[in-house]
Amino acid sequence: MTYPETQLRHTLPISLICDNLRDPGNLGTILRSAAGAGCSKVLLTKGCVDAWEPKVLRAGMGAHFQVPIINNLDWEAVPDHLPTDTRVYVADNCGLYVQAQAQRSNKASDYGWVRDQRPLKFHEYEEEDLESGASQCWLPELEVQSYDSDWTEAPAAVVIGGETHGVSLESLQLAESTGGGRLLIPVVPGVDSLNSAMAASILLFEGKRQLRVRDGC
């Protein structure tokens, strides 16, 4: 598929990774925001709704023909579709209160923003830890930074998780391995989180703003 020359001229060194996004309306809106911000590409991992499903097409309003979309990727294949020096950041809009609660626990469910499901390989380590009496956190430790801090110095990829299950452990591991982190969108106490499409839009256009400031535009 070819894309409009004007779109290619305004492409930013920012990629979007959709992690287990199952709502067609949300995905279509995210694609529309990605096209509007000038995102270089959108990667959809396995578990996401089909990008070419009619409801996604309707919500995308033509975005499918403005930004490259790569469907149905295993996490092992995701780095192959990113520049070699890309840093991966995980969108985190769970709020400061939830984070404070989570710091006292190693359970994924206490974080709110990460799926409470470990691959089978982690169960072996868990059993070994129980036998040895050791208690270890199995979640990658990622630096938390505000969404409006400078995170676009190198090519960046932003992971947006589905609202029902949150982001996957694989996304956290990828962020850790690339030197990325968690981008916090603060919300006031009492508000659970932002809609996935809203969070994606905020981060993509914030990245666009940072790049324009750096270029003196």
Short mmCIF file of C-alpha atoms in Angstrom, two decimals:
data_model
loop_
_atom_site.label_atom_id
_atom_site.label_comp_id
_atom_site.label_asym_id
_atom_site.label_seq_id
_atom_site.Cartn_x
_atom_site.Cartn_y
_atom_site.Cartn_z
CA MET A 1 0.00 0.00 0.00
CA THR A 2 1.24 3.50 -0.82
CA TYR A 3 0.55 6.56 1.31
CA PRO A 4 0.02 10.25 0.45
CA GLU A 5 3.26 12.19 -0.06
CA THR A 6 2.08 14.91 2.33
CA GLN A 7 1.60 12.28 5.03
CA LEU A 8 5.09 10.88 4.52
CA ARG A 9 6.66 14.35 4.80
CA HIS A 10 5.06 14.87 8.21
CA THR A 11 5.86 11.44 9.65
CA LEU A 12 7.35 11.50 13.16
CA PRO A 13 9.90 9.06 14.66
CA ILE A 14 7.15 7.73 16.94
CA SER A 15 5.51 4.31 16.62
CA LEU A 16 2.42 3.07 18.40
CA ILE A 17 2.03 -0.47 19.75
CA CYS A 18 -1.50 -1.64 20.58
CA ASP A 19 -1.49 -4.35 23.21
CA ASN A 20 -4.62 -6.49 23.43
CA LEU A 21 -7.00 -3.72 22.35
CA ARG A 22 -10.32 -5.46 21.77
CA ASP A 23 -12.82 -2.61 21.42
CA PRO A 24 -13.37 -1.69 17.73
CA GLY A 25 -14.36 1.90 18.50
CA ASN A 26 -11.28 2.48 20.63
CA LEU A 27 -8.92 1.03 18.03
CA GLY A 28 -10.48 3.04 15.21
CA THR A 29 -10.20 6.25 17.24
CA ILE A 30 -6.58 5.43 18.13
CA LEU A 31 -5.73 4.90 14.46
CA ARG A 32 -7.35 8.21 13.61
CA SER A 33 -5.25 9.99 16.27
CA ALA A 34 -2.10 8.19 15.12
CA ALA A 35 -2.66 9.37 11.56
CA GLY A 36 -3.42 12.90 12.74
CA ALA A 37 -0.28 13.12 14.86
CA GLY A 38 1.94 11.77 12.07
CA CYS A 39 2.78 8.46 13.71
CA SER A 40 5.24 6.44 11.60
CA LYS A 41 3.40 3.12 12.03
CA VAL A 42 0.96 1.23 14.23
CA LEU A 43 1.73 -2.30 15.40
CA LEU A 44 -1.07 -4.55 16.62
CA THR A 45 -0.14 -7.54 18.76
CA LYS A 46 -2.08 -10.78 18.80
CA GLY A 47 -5.25 -10.37 20.82
CA CYS A 48 -6.18 -7.02 19.29
CA VAL A 49 -9.37 -6.65 17.30
CA ASP A 50 -8.86 -6.89 13.53
CA ALA A 51 -7.88 -3.46 12.22
CA TRP A 52 -10.02 -4.04 9.11
CA GLU A 53 -13.16 -4.99 11.02
CA PRO A 54 -16.07 -2.76 9.83
CA LYS A 55 -16.53 -0.95 13.15
CA VAL A 56 -12.81 -0.17 13.30
CA LEU A 57 -12.90 1.15 9.74
CA ARG A 58 -15.88 3.34 10.56
CA ALA A 59 -14.25 4.83 13.66
CA GLY A 60 -10.93 5.29 11.84
CA MET A 61 -12.46 7.70 9.31
CA GLY A 62 -9.87 6.91 6.63
CA ALA A 63 -6.88 6.57 8.97
CA HIS A 64 -6.16 3.10 7.55
CA PHE A 65 -5.00 4.77 4.34
CA GLN A 66 -2.88 7.40 6.12
CA VAL A 67 -0.65 5.36 8.44
CA PRO A 68 0.98 1.91 8.01
CA ILE A 69 -0.72 -0.75 10.15
CA ILE A 70 0.87 -4.13 10.89
CA ASN A 71 -1.57 -6.72 12.23
CA ASN A 72 -1.41 -9.81 14.44
CA LEU A 73 2.19 -9.66 15.68
CA ASP A 74 3.82 -11.92 18.24
CA TRP A 75 5.80 -9.93 20.79
CA GLU A 76 8.99 -11.61 19.59
CA ALA A 77 8.43 -10.01 16.17
CA VAL A 78 7.66 -6.50 17.41
CA PRO A 79 11.33 -5.30 17.57
CA ASP A 80 11.78 -6.32 13.91
CA HIS A 81 9.34 -3.57 12.94
CA LEU A 82 11.02 -0.82 14.98
CA PRO A 83 14.23 1.13 14.35
CA THR A 84 17.18 -0.46 16.15
CA ASP A 85 17.61 2.43 18.63
CA THR A 86 13.92 2.73 19.54
CA ARG A 87 12.98 3.16 23.20
CA VAL A 88 9.67 1.62 24.19
CA TYR A 89 7.42 3.39 26.69
CA VAL A 90 4.33 1.97 28.35
CA ALA A 91 1.36 4.28 28.84
CA ASP A 92 0.45 4.43 32.52
CA ASN A 93 -2.67 6.34 33.48
CA CYS A 94 -3.64 4.40 36.60
CA GLY A 95 -3.13 7.41 38.86
CA LEU A 96 -0.76 8.21 41.71
CA TYR A 97 -2.92 6.64 44.42
CA VAL A 98 -2.96 3.24 42.71
CA GLN A 99 0.82 3.42 42.28
CA ALA A 100 1.30 4.12 45.97
CA GLN A 101 -0.79 1.08 46.82
CA ALA A 102 1.06 -1.08 44.30
CA GLN A 103 4.49 -0.26 45.73
CA ARG A 104 3.60 -2.39 48.75
CA SER A 105 2.86 -5.47 46.63
CA ASN A 106 4.35 -7.63 43.89
CA LYS A 107 0.96 -8.70 42.57
CA ALA A 108 0.16 -7.53 39.05
CA SER A 109 -3.49 -7.05 39.93
CA ASP A 110 -2.54 -4.40 42.48
CA TYR A 111 -1.00 -2.25 39.77
CA GLY A 112 -4.17 -1.81 37.74
CA TRP A 113 -2.24 -1.11 34.55
CA VAL A 114 -0.73 -4.53 33.93
CA ARG A 115 -2.48 -7.76 33.04
CA ASP A 116 -2.55 -10.25 35.91
CA GLN A 117 -1.32 -13.16 33.85
CA ARG A 118 2.14 -14.70 33.80
CA PRO A 119 3.54 -16.83 31.00
CA LEU A 120 4.03 -20.48 32.00
CA LYS A 121 7.78 -20.03 32.24
CA PHE A 122 7.29 -17.74 35.25
CA HIS A 123 5.45 -20.40 37.25
CA GLU A 124 8.65 -22.47 37.47
CA TYR A 125 10.52 -19.55 39.01
CA GLU A 126 7.65 -18.90 41.38
CA GLU A 127 7.75 -22.49 42.65
CA GLU A 128 11.51 -22.32 43.11
CA ASP A 129 11.18 -19.10 45.08
CA LEU A 130 8.56 -20.67 47.34
CA GLU A 131 10.79 -23.65 48.05
CA SER A 132 13.75 -21.45 48.88
CA GLY A 133 11.62 -19.09 50.94
CA ALA A 134 12.60 -16.15 48.75
CA SER A 135 10.09 -13.58 47.64
CA GLN A 136 10.98 -11.82 44.40
CA CYS A 137 9.12 -9.35 42.24
CA TRP A 138 8.53 -10.77 38.76
CA LEU A 139 7.54 -7.41 37.25
CA PRO A 140 10.28 -5.50 35.37
CA GLU A 141 11.31 -2.35 37.18
CA LEU A 142 10.60 0.61 34.91
CA GLU A 143 11.31 4.25 35.61
CA VAL A 144 8.17 6.33 35.88
CA GLN A 145 8.19 9.73 34.21
CA SER A 146 5.54 12.30 33.52
CA TYR A 147 4.02 12.20 30.06
CA ASP A 148 5.21 15.78 29.43
CA SER A 149 8.85 15.09 30.30
CA ASP A 150 11.26 14.71 27.39
CA TRP A 151 10.95 11.14 26.07
CA THR A 152 11.47 11.74 22.34
CA GLU A 153 15.25 12.19 22.26
CA ALA A 154 15.54 8.84 20.48
CA PRO A 155 12.95 7.18 18.24
CA ALA A 156 10.12 6.15 20.54
CA ALA A 157 7.36 3.58 20.58
CA VAL A 158 4.37 3.93 22.89
CA VAL A 159 2.43 0.90 24.15
CA ILE A 160 -1.29 1.32 24.76
CA GLY A 161 -3.05 -1.51 26.58
CA GLY A 162 -6.66 -2.54 26.47
CA GLU A 163 -8.94 -1.20 29.19
CA THR A 164 -10.12 -4.62 30.33
CA HIS A 165 -6.81 -6.45 30.72
CA GLY A 166 -4.19 -3.70 30.74
CA VAL A 167 -0.73 -4.04 29.23
CA SER A 168 1.03 -7.38 28.98
CA LEU A 169 4.15 -8.54 30.75
CA GLU A 170 5.85 -8.79 27.35
CA SER A 171 5.39 -5.05 26.81
CA LEU A 172 7.05 -4.28 30.14
CA GLN A 173 9.95 -6.57 29.30
CA LEU A 174 10.40 -4.88 25.92
CA ALA A 175 10.35 -1.44 27.53
CA GLU A 176 12.97 -2.54 30.06
CA SER A 177 15.23 -4.07 27.40
CA THR A 178 15.19 -0.90 25.28
CA GLY A 179 15.85 1.53 28.11
CA GLY A 180 12.31 2.90 28.05
CA GLY A 181 9.92 3.35 30.93
CA ARG A 182 6.40 4.19 32.03
CA LEU A 183 4.76 7.43 30.92
CA LEU A 184 2.42 8.60 33.65
CA ILE A 185 -0.69 10.60 32.77
CA PRO A 186 -1.79 11.88 36.19
CA VAL A 187 -5.47 11.91 37.03
CA VAL A 188 -7.17 13.34 40.10
CA PRO A 189 -8.06 11.03 43.02
CA GLY A 190 -11.29 9.14 42.51
CA VAL A 191 -10.86 8.80 38.74
CA ASP A 192 -9.92 5.26 37.80
CA SER A 193 -8.16 5.88 34.49
CA LEU A 194 -8.49 7.42 31.06
CA ASN A 195 -10.01 5.78 28.03
CA SER A 196 -7.33 3.97 25.97
CA ALA A 197 -7.99 6.12 22.91
CA MET A 198 -7.77 9.29 24.99
CA ALA A 199 -4.48 8.20 26.58
CA ALA A 200 -3.01 7.35 23.17
CA SER A 201 -4.04 10.72 21.74
CA ILE A 202 -2.52 12.64 24.65
CA LEU A 203 0.81 10.83 24.38
CA LEU A 204 1.11 10.99 20.59
CA PHE A 205 0.38 14.70 20.38
CA GLU A 206 2.64 15.38 23.37
CA GLY A 207 5.41 13.58 21.50
CA LYS A 208 4.65 15.70 18.44
CA ARG A 209 4.85 18.87 20.57
CA GLN A 210 8.22 17.84 22.01
CA LEU A 211 9.68 17.20 18.56
CA ARG A 212 8.41 20.53 17.25
CA VAL A 213 9.96 22.37 20.22
CA ARG A 214 13.26 20.57 19.63
CA ASP A 215 13.20 21.54 15.96
CA GLY A 216 12.36 25.15 16.82
CA CYS A 217 8.95 25.06 15.12
#
